[in-house]
Amino acid sequence: MKIKTLKKYAGGMALLTLLGLLPASCIKDDTAAVKETTLTLTVATRAGETVGNNEMDANEQMKTLRVIVARSSNNEILYNEYRDEIDDNASQYVFNFGELTIEESEDFDFYAIANEASLDLRGSGITSLEEVTNTDLTALKNCIINRDYNEIVEGNPLQIPQTAFKTIPVGAGEKKTATIQLEFVVAKISVTFTNQTGNSLYIDGLSIEDIKPDRGFLFDPNGAEISTVVMPENSTCTAVNGSERIWVGTNQPTTVKAYIYPTVKDDQNAFVLKANGYEDLELNREDGSHLTSLDRGEWLRINITLIPKVTEVYPDIEWEVVDWSSSEVEVPSFE
């Protein structure tokens, strides 16, 4: 019995000796290649900033924020984080993702959506962002939305959604920091009247015609256009909710606004500002080029000073297109 036991023991020792002689590369350690990785993501918003001395309106500020993190390779969702306790005028929000388990290096997709309650995603088949699955992510990334953000709900304007998508490479064991910039899903047009006539008056029929598409992308399409976009029969932008008649007093400036989806680019036809009783005005730059389109996150600001001239009112008009978070402007003046 002792001899058999010794033989087994000796055989075991021989096996251990043989394994000890093998190079380390021949022995696979599945856990050694997997490293815990951390990522700090700053989501920057346009809503908390000042543009050309004009504060953002309350419905343009970030009130809620959701970030979805998924592996680029297979859309596996690792995080779906939602925040609704965000300070007014906040310009950023920071997420810490501390348990990204990866081998070597991997790409991750980050989807950021602010003010999701104003979105209607039913056309994409997604009923809830809270319960979105990995099979929904392709539809989410390519989602087309069509809600009219000039709508008034229970006396209040809709919160304007902001979104961003970014693929970020992360190395195993890395302590990564990254920033993702939110953009509004629509463009904005505002018209501000300053009345120097000494008398209150009405402006009737203020409009820019044929510039109001019926839908747009949820996320930045990187130059792609929607083949199904149509100009509805009523595609005139009136820059005022519910009425084409604007009361302009003398005590302080009067501003009206509208939100539109990115306009279909047309290099030939300029935007034309119209109002009853006034000459039509093509919006042309100082170099003679036309303003022919607005992209998501752009703001067309038109300033009109009403000046008395003998028997009529003369409108002195300036306009500028600004980024919603930048004060860099182009300002043609029409004397």
Short mmCIF file of C-alpha atoms in Angstrom, two decimals:
data_model
loop_
_atom_site.label_atom_id
_atom_site.label_comp_id
_atom_site.label_asym_id
_atom_site.label_seq_id
_atom_site.Cartn_x
_atom_site.Cartn_y
_atom_site.Cartn_z
CA MET A 1 0.00 0.00 0.00
CA LYS A 2 2.81 2.36 0.78
CA ILE A 3 4.42 1.60 -2.55
CA LYS A 4 1.24 2.50 -4.46
CA THR A 5 0.86 5.63 -2.46
CA LEU A 6 4.43 6.61 -3.12
CA LYS A 7 3.99 5.97 -6.84
CA LYS A 8 0.96 8.23 -7.00
CA TYR A 9 2.78 10.89 -5.04
CA ALA A 10 5.82 10.56 -7.19
CA GLY A 11 3.70 10.87 -10.33
CA GLY A 12 2.09 13.98 -8.91
CA MET A 13 5.47 15.48 -8.14
CA ALA A 14 6.62 14.77 -11.68
CA LEU A 15 3.57 16.54 -13.10
CA LEU A 16 4.13 19.57 -10.90
CA THR A 17 7.79 19.63 -11.92
CA LEU A 18 6.81 19.51 -15.60
CA LEU A 19 4.31 22.34 -15.18
CA GLY A 20 6.94 24.37 -13.43
CA LEU A 21 9.20 24.03 -16.45
CA LEU A 22 6.57 25.30 -18.89
CA PRO A 23 6.83 28.98 -19.94
CA ALA A 24 4.31 31.29 -18.31
CA SER A 25 2.81 32.16 -21.70
CA CYS A 26 1.54 28.59 -22.07
CA ILE A 27 -0.68 28.91 -19.01
CA LYS A 28 -3.79 31.06 -19.61
CA ASP A 29 -4.95 33.25 -16.75
CA ASP A 30 -8.39 34.56 -17.66
CA THR A 31 -8.52 36.98 -14.74
CA ALA A 32 -5.13 38.56 -15.28
CA ALA A 33 -6.15 40.34 -18.51
CA VAL A 34 -9.31 41.85 -17.07
CA LYS A 35 -8.78 45.16 -15.30
CA GLU A 36 -11.12 47.48 -13.50
CA THR A 37 -11.29 50.83 -15.27
CA THR A 38 -12.77 54.14 -14.16
CA LEU A 39 -14.18 56.93 -16.31
CA THR A 40 -15.25 60.41 -15.26
CA LEU A 41 -17.62 61.93 -17.82
CA THR A 42 -18.48 65.63 -17.84
CA VAL A 43 -21.67 66.44 -19.72
CA ALA A 44 -21.53 70.10 -20.79
CA THR A 45 -24.74 71.94 -21.58
CA ARG A 46 -25.48 75.03 -23.62
CA ALA A 47 -28.42 76.13 -21.53
CA GLY A 48 -26.65 77.62 -18.54
CA GLU A 49 -24.55 80.06 -20.51
CA THR A 50 -25.08 83.61 -21.70
CA VAL A 51 -25.12 84.34 -25.42
CA GLY A 52 -24.41 87.93 -26.41
CA ASN A 53 -25.66 89.27 -23.06
CA ASN A 54 -28.93 87.33 -23.39
CA GLU A 55 -29.69 84.70 -20.77
CA MET A 56 -31.18 81.41 -21.88
CA ASP A 57 -34.93 81.12 -21.38
CA ALA A 58 -36.12 78.83 -18.59
CA ASN A 59 -37.44 76.20 -21.02
CA GLU A 60 -33.99 75.97 -22.63
CA GLN A 61 -32.16 75.05 -19.44
CA MET A 62 -31.19 71.50 -18.54
CA LYS A 63 -33.69 70.18 -15.98
CA THR A 64 -33.08 66.44 -16.29
CA LEU A 65 -30.23 64.39 -17.72
CA ARG A 66 -29.83 60.74 -18.72
CA VAL A 67 -26.59 59.04 -19.78
CA ILE A 68 -26.55 55.55 -21.28
CA VAL A 69 -23.21 53.74 -21.57
CA ALA A 70 -22.86 50.72 -23.87
CA ARG A 71 -20.09 48.63 -25.38
CA SER A 72 -19.61 49.66 -29.00
CA SER A 73 -18.94 46.08 -30.05
CA ASN A 74 -22.29 44.57 -29.04
CA ASN A 75 -24.49 47.36 -27.58
CA GLU A 76 -24.36 45.78 -24.11
CA ILE A 77 -25.73 48.46 -21.77
CA LEU A 78 -23.52 48.92 -18.71
CA TYR A 79 -25.09 52.05 -17.24
CA ASN A 80 -28.37 53.91 -17.62
CA GLU A 81 -28.13 56.84 -15.21
CA TYR A 82 -30.81 59.50 -14.70
CA ARG A 83 -30.54 62.77 -12.77
CA ASP A 84 -33.31 65.25 -12.06
CA GLU A 85 -31.80 67.33 -9.26
CA ILE A 86 -29.90 69.81 -11.40
CA ASP A 87 -29.25 73.40 -10.40
CA ASP A 88 -30.80 76.16 -12.48
CA ASN A 89 -28.31 77.57 -14.99
CA ALA A 90 -26.02 74.56 -14.52
CA SER A 91 -23.42 74.44 -17.29
CA GLN A 92 -22.29 70.85 -16.70
CA TYR A 93 -22.93 67.64 -14.81
CA VAL A 94 -20.34 65.02 -13.85
CA PHE A 95 -20.83 61.24 -13.85
CA ASN A 96 -18.34 58.80 -12.35
CA PHE A 97 -18.37 55.32 -13.87
CA GLY A 98 -16.11 53.23 -11.64
CA GLU A 99 -16.65 49.66 -12.78
CA LEU A 100 -15.92 49.35 -16.48
CA THR A 101 -14.45 45.84 -16.73
CA ILE A 102 -12.52 45.47 -19.97
CA GLU A 103 -9.64 43.57 -21.56
CA GLU A 104 -6.83 45.62 -23.11
CA SER A 105 -8.72 48.45 -24.89
CA GLU A 106 -12.34 48.91 -25.85
CA ASP A 107 -14.71 51.51 -27.32
CA PHE A 108 -17.79 52.64 -25.41
CA ASP A 109 -20.81 54.55 -26.74
CA PHE A 110 -22.22 57.36 -24.61
CA TYR A 111 -25.75 58.64 -25.20
CA ALA A 112 -26.68 61.84 -23.32
CA ILE A 113 -30.23 63.21 -23.32
CA ALA A 114 -31.45 66.27 -21.41
CA ASN A 115 -35.14 67.09 -20.86
CA GLU A 116 -36.38 63.72 -22.11
CA ALA A 117 -39.94 64.33 -20.87
CA SER A 118 -40.48 66.57 -23.92
CA LEU A 119 -39.55 63.80 -26.36
CA ASP A 120 -42.01 61.63 -28.25
CA LEU A 121 -40.10 58.49 -29.23
CA ARG A 122 -43.05 56.30 -30.14
CA GLY A 123 -42.17 56.40 -33.82
CA SER A 124 -38.88 54.62 -33.04
CA GLY A 125 -40.58 51.83 -31.13
CA ILE A 126 -38.99 52.95 -27.85
CA THR A 127 -41.56 53.39 -25.10
CA SER A 128 -39.25 54.24 -22.20
CA LEU A 129 -35.65 55.42 -21.96
CA GLU A 130 -35.57 54.02 -18.45
CA GLU A 131 -36.17 50.51 -19.79
CA VAL A 132 -34.25 50.80 -23.06
CA THR A 133 -32.47 47.58 -24.07
CA ASN A 134 -29.37 46.85 -26.13
CA THR A 135 -31.57 46.00 -29.12
CA ASP A 136 -33.11 49.50 -28.91
CA LEU A 137 -29.84 51.43 -29.18
CA THR A 138 -29.54 51.42 -32.96
CA ALA A 139 -33.09 52.76 -33.22
CA LEU A 140 -32.31 55.35 -30.56
CA LYS A 141 -29.16 56.57 -32.31
CA ASN A 142 -31.00 57.00 -35.63
CA CYS A 143 -34.27 58.20 -34.11
CA ILE A 144 -36.29 60.87 -35.94
CA ILE A 145 -38.50 63.17 -33.86
CA ASN A 146 -41.36 65.41 -34.94
CA ARG A 147 -42.81 67.16 -31.90
CA ASP A 148 -43.50 70.88 -32.36
CA TYR A 149 -41.50 72.66 -29.66
CA ASN A 150 -43.56 75.81 -30.06
CA GLU A 151 -46.37 73.93 -28.34
CA ILE A 152 -47.73 75.33 -25.08
CA VAL A 153 -48.73 72.69 -22.51
CA GLU A 154 -50.84 73.75 -19.53
CA GLY A 155 -49.75 77.34 -20.04
CA ASN A 156 -46.04 76.53 -20.18
CA PRO A 157 -43.61 76.15 -23.08
CA LEU A 158 -42.06 72.73 -23.62
CA GLN A 159 -38.57 72.08 -22.29
CA ILE A 160 -36.20 71.92 -25.25
CA PRO A 161 -34.32 68.60 -25.40
CA GLN A 162 -30.56 68.51 -25.80
CA THR A 163 -28.61 65.45 -26.90
CA ALA A 164 -25.13 64.16 -27.63
CA PHE A 165 -23.58 60.91 -28.80
CA LYS A 166 -19.91 60.07 -28.55
CA THR A 167 -17.75 56.96 -28.87
CA ILE A 168 -14.87 57.00 -26.38
CA PRO A 169 -11.93 54.55 -26.41
CA VAL A 170 -10.88 53.37 -22.95
CA GLY A 171 -7.78 51.37 -22.03
CA ALA A 172 -7.77 48.58 -19.46
CA GLY A 173 -6.95 49.87 -15.99
CA GLU A 174 -7.08 53.47 -17.22
CA LYS A 175 -8.45 56.35 -15.18
CA LYS A 176 -10.12 58.16 -18.06
CA THR A 177 -11.70 61.61 -18.16
CA ALA A 178 -13.85 62.78 -21.05
CA THR A 179 -16.30 65.53 -21.96
CA ILE A 180 -19.41 65.32 -24.08
CA GLN A 181 -21.16 68.49 -25.34
CA LEU A 182 -24.94 68.63 -25.48
CA GLU A 183 -26.68 70.31 -28.42
CA PHE A 184 -30.26 71.44 -28.83
CA VAL A 185 -32.27 69.26 -31.20
CA VAL A 186 -33.73 72.37 -32.86
CA ALA A 187 -32.69 75.81 -34.05
CA LYS A 188 -34.08 78.99 -32.54
CA ILE A 189 -35.38 82.20 -34.12
CA SER A 190 -36.08 85.31 -32.07
CA VAL A 191 -37.27 88.76 -33.11
CA THR A 192 -36.84 91.67 -30.69
CA PHE A 193 -38.62 94.99 -31.26
CA THR A 194 -37.45 98.26 -29.71
CA ASN A 195 -40.11 100.92 -30.19
CA GLN A 196 -38.83 104.51 -30.43
CA THR A 197 -41.99 106.00 -31.96
CA GLY A 198 -43.46 107.10 -28.64
CA ASN A 199 -46.68 105.17 -29.35
CA SER A 200 -47.58 101.52 -28.85
CA LEU A 201 -48.42 99.66 -32.06
CA TYR A 202 -49.15 96.25 -33.57
CA ILE A 203 -46.97 94.28 -35.96
CA ASP A 204 -49.09 91.99 -38.13
CA GLY A 205 -48.09 89.01 -40.25
CA LEU A 206 -44.49 88.67 -39.07
CA SER A 207 -43.10 85.56 -40.73
CA ILE A 208 -40.29 83.75 -42.50
CA GLU A 209 -41.85 81.47 -45.09
CA ASP A 210 -41.04 77.89 -46.10
CA ILE A 211 -38.35 77.20 -43.50
CA LYS A 212 -40.14 74.96 -41.00
CA PRO A 213 -39.43 71.23 -41.58
CA ASP A 214 -41.78 68.77 -39.93
CA ARG A 215 -39.10 66.59 -38.28
CA GLY A 216 -35.45 66.20 -37.34
CA PHE A 217 -32.90 63.81 -35.85
CA LEU A 218 -32.70 63.15 -32.11
CA PHE A 219 -28.89 63.00 -32.30
CA ASP A 220 -26.54 64.98 -34.54
CA PRO A 221 -26.58 63.14 -37.90
CA ASN A 222 -23.12 64.42 -38.90
CA GLY A 223 -24.33 66.05 -42.09
CA ALA A 224 -26.90 63.44 -43.07
CA GLU A 225 -30.30 64.67 -44.19
CA ILE A 226 -33.65 63.01 -43.65
CA SER A 227 -35.04 61.78 -46.95
CA THR A 228 -38.56 61.79 -45.52
CA VAL A 229 -38.53 65.42 -44.43
CA VAL A 230 -41.33 67.37 -46.01
CA MET A 231 -42.39 70.98 -45.86
CA PRO A 232 -45.94 70.84 -44.56
CA GLU A 233 -48.56 72.96 -46.26
CA ASN A 234 -48.22 75.36 -43.35
CA SER A 235 -44.42 75.59 -43.10
CA THR A 236 -44.29 79.32 -42.41
CA CYS A 237 -42.44 80.31 -39.25
CA THR A 238 -44.34 83.08 -37.50
CA ALA A 239 -41.90 83.52 -34.60
CA VAL A 240 -44.81 83.90 -32.22
CA ASN A 241 -46.95 81.30 -30.49
CA GLY A 242 -50.63 81.20 -31.37
CA SER A 243 -50.91 84.52 -33.18
CA GLU A 244 -49.43 86.59 -36.00
CA ARG A 245 -50.28 89.89 -34.28
CA ILE A 246 -47.63 91.29 -31.95
CA TRP A 247 -48.23 94.14 -29.52
CA VAL A 248 -45.15 96.36 -29.21
CA GLY A 249 -45.13 98.80 -26.32
CA THR A 250 -42.76 101.66 -25.62
CA ASN A 251 -41.50 100.83 -22.14
CA GLN A 252 -39.24 97.91 -22.95
CA PRO A 253 -38.25 95.68 -25.89
CA THR A 254 -40.71 93.01 -27.03
CA THR A 255 -39.31 89.60 -28.03
CA VAL A 256 -41.05 86.73 -29.78
CA LYS A 257 -39.44 83.41 -30.62
CA ALA A 258 -39.88 80.12 -32.42
CA TYR A 259 -38.10 76.77 -32.59
CA ILE A 260 -37.62 74.89 -35.85
CA TYR A 261 -35.93 71.66 -36.90
CA PRO A 262 -32.75 72.10 -38.97
CA THR A 263 -33.73 73.51 -42.31
CA VAL A 264 -33.06 71.75 -45.59
CA LYS A 265 -30.05 73.46 -47.15
CA ASP A 266 -30.79 75.56 -50.22
CA ASP A 267 -27.93 77.63 -51.61
CA GLN A 268 -30.21 79.64 -53.89
CA ASN A 269 -33.07 80.99 -51.79
CA ALA A 270 -32.43 83.31 -48.87
CA PHE A 271 -34.61 83.54 -45.79
CA VAL A 272 -37.08 86.39 -46.32
CA LEU A 273 -38.48 88.31 -43.35
CA LYS A 274 -42.01 89.59 -43.92
CA ALA A 275 -44.52 91.76 -42.06
CA ASN A 276 -47.71 93.45 -43.21
CA GLY A 277 -47.11 97.05 -44.28
CA TYR A 278 -43.33 96.68 -44.57
CA GLU A 279 -41.04 95.74 -47.45
CA ASP A 280 -39.83 92.13 -47.52
CA LEU A 281 -36.24 91.74 -46.36
CA GLU A 282 -33.87 89.07 -47.67
CA LEU A 283 -31.40 88.00 -45.00
CA ASN A 284 -28.09 88.45 -46.82
CA ARG A 285 -24.63 88.73 -45.32
CA GLU A 286 -22.27 91.61 -45.94
CA ASP A 287 -20.38 89.51 -48.52
CA GLY A 288 -23.61 89.08 -50.49
CA SER A 289 -24.19 85.44 -49.57
CA HIS A 290 -27.66 84.37 -48.50
CA LEU A 291 -28.73 82.99 -45.16
CA THR A 292 -30.30 79.80 -46.50
CA SER A 293 -30.41 77.39 -43.57
CA LEU A 294 -30.19 76.95 -39.82
CA ASP A 295 -28.67 73.94 -38.12
CA ARG A 296 -29.47 72.39 -34.74
CA GLY A 297 -28.13 74.52 -31.91
CA GLU A 298 -28.02 77.71 -34.01
CA TRP A 299 -29.91 80.85 -33.06
CA LEU A 300 -31.07 83.45 -35.59
CA ARG A 301 -31.53 86.70 -33.67
CA ILE A 302 -33.26 89.57 -35.43
CA ASN A 303 -33.31 93.01 -33.78
CA ILE A 304 -35.73 95.60 -35.14
CA THR A 305 -35.72 99.21 -33.97
CA LEU A 306 -38.89 101.08 -34.92
CA ILE A 307 -37.99 104.70 -35.74
CA PRO A 308 -40.51 107.48 -36.52
CA LYS A 309 -40.01 109.21 -39.88
CA VAL A 310 -42.58 111.93 -40.69
CA THR A 311 -45.71 109.94 -41.63
CA GLU A 312 -44.37 106.39 -41.35
CA VAL A 313 -42.44 104.04 -39.11
CA TYR A 314 -39.01 103.01 -40.33
CA PRO A 315 -37.62 99.64 -39.18
CA ASP A 316 -33.87 99.56 -38.64
CA ILE A 317 -32.99 95.85 -38.76
CA GLU A 318 -29.93 93.91 -37.69
CA TRP A 319 -29.59 90.15 -37.56
CA GLU A 320 -27.05 87.64 -36.36
CA VAL A 321 -26.62 83.89 -36.23
CA VAL A 322 -24.99 82.65 -33.04
CA ASP A 323 -24.16 79.32 -31.54
CA TRP A 324 -26.33 78.78 -28.49
CA SER A 325 -23.21 78.81 -26.30
CA SER A 326 -21.00 81.29 -28.13
CA SER A 327 -20.96 85.05 -28.55
CA GLU A 328 -19.22 84.91 -31.93
CA VAL A 329 -21.68 86.52 -34.33
CA GLU A 330 -22.17 87.81 -37.83
CA VAL A 331 -24.09 91.07 -37.86
CA PRO A 332 -25.16 92.56 -41.18
CA SER A 333 -26.79 95.97 -40.71
CA PHE A 334 -29.53 97.32 -42.96
CA GLU A 335 -29.66 101.10 -42.95
#
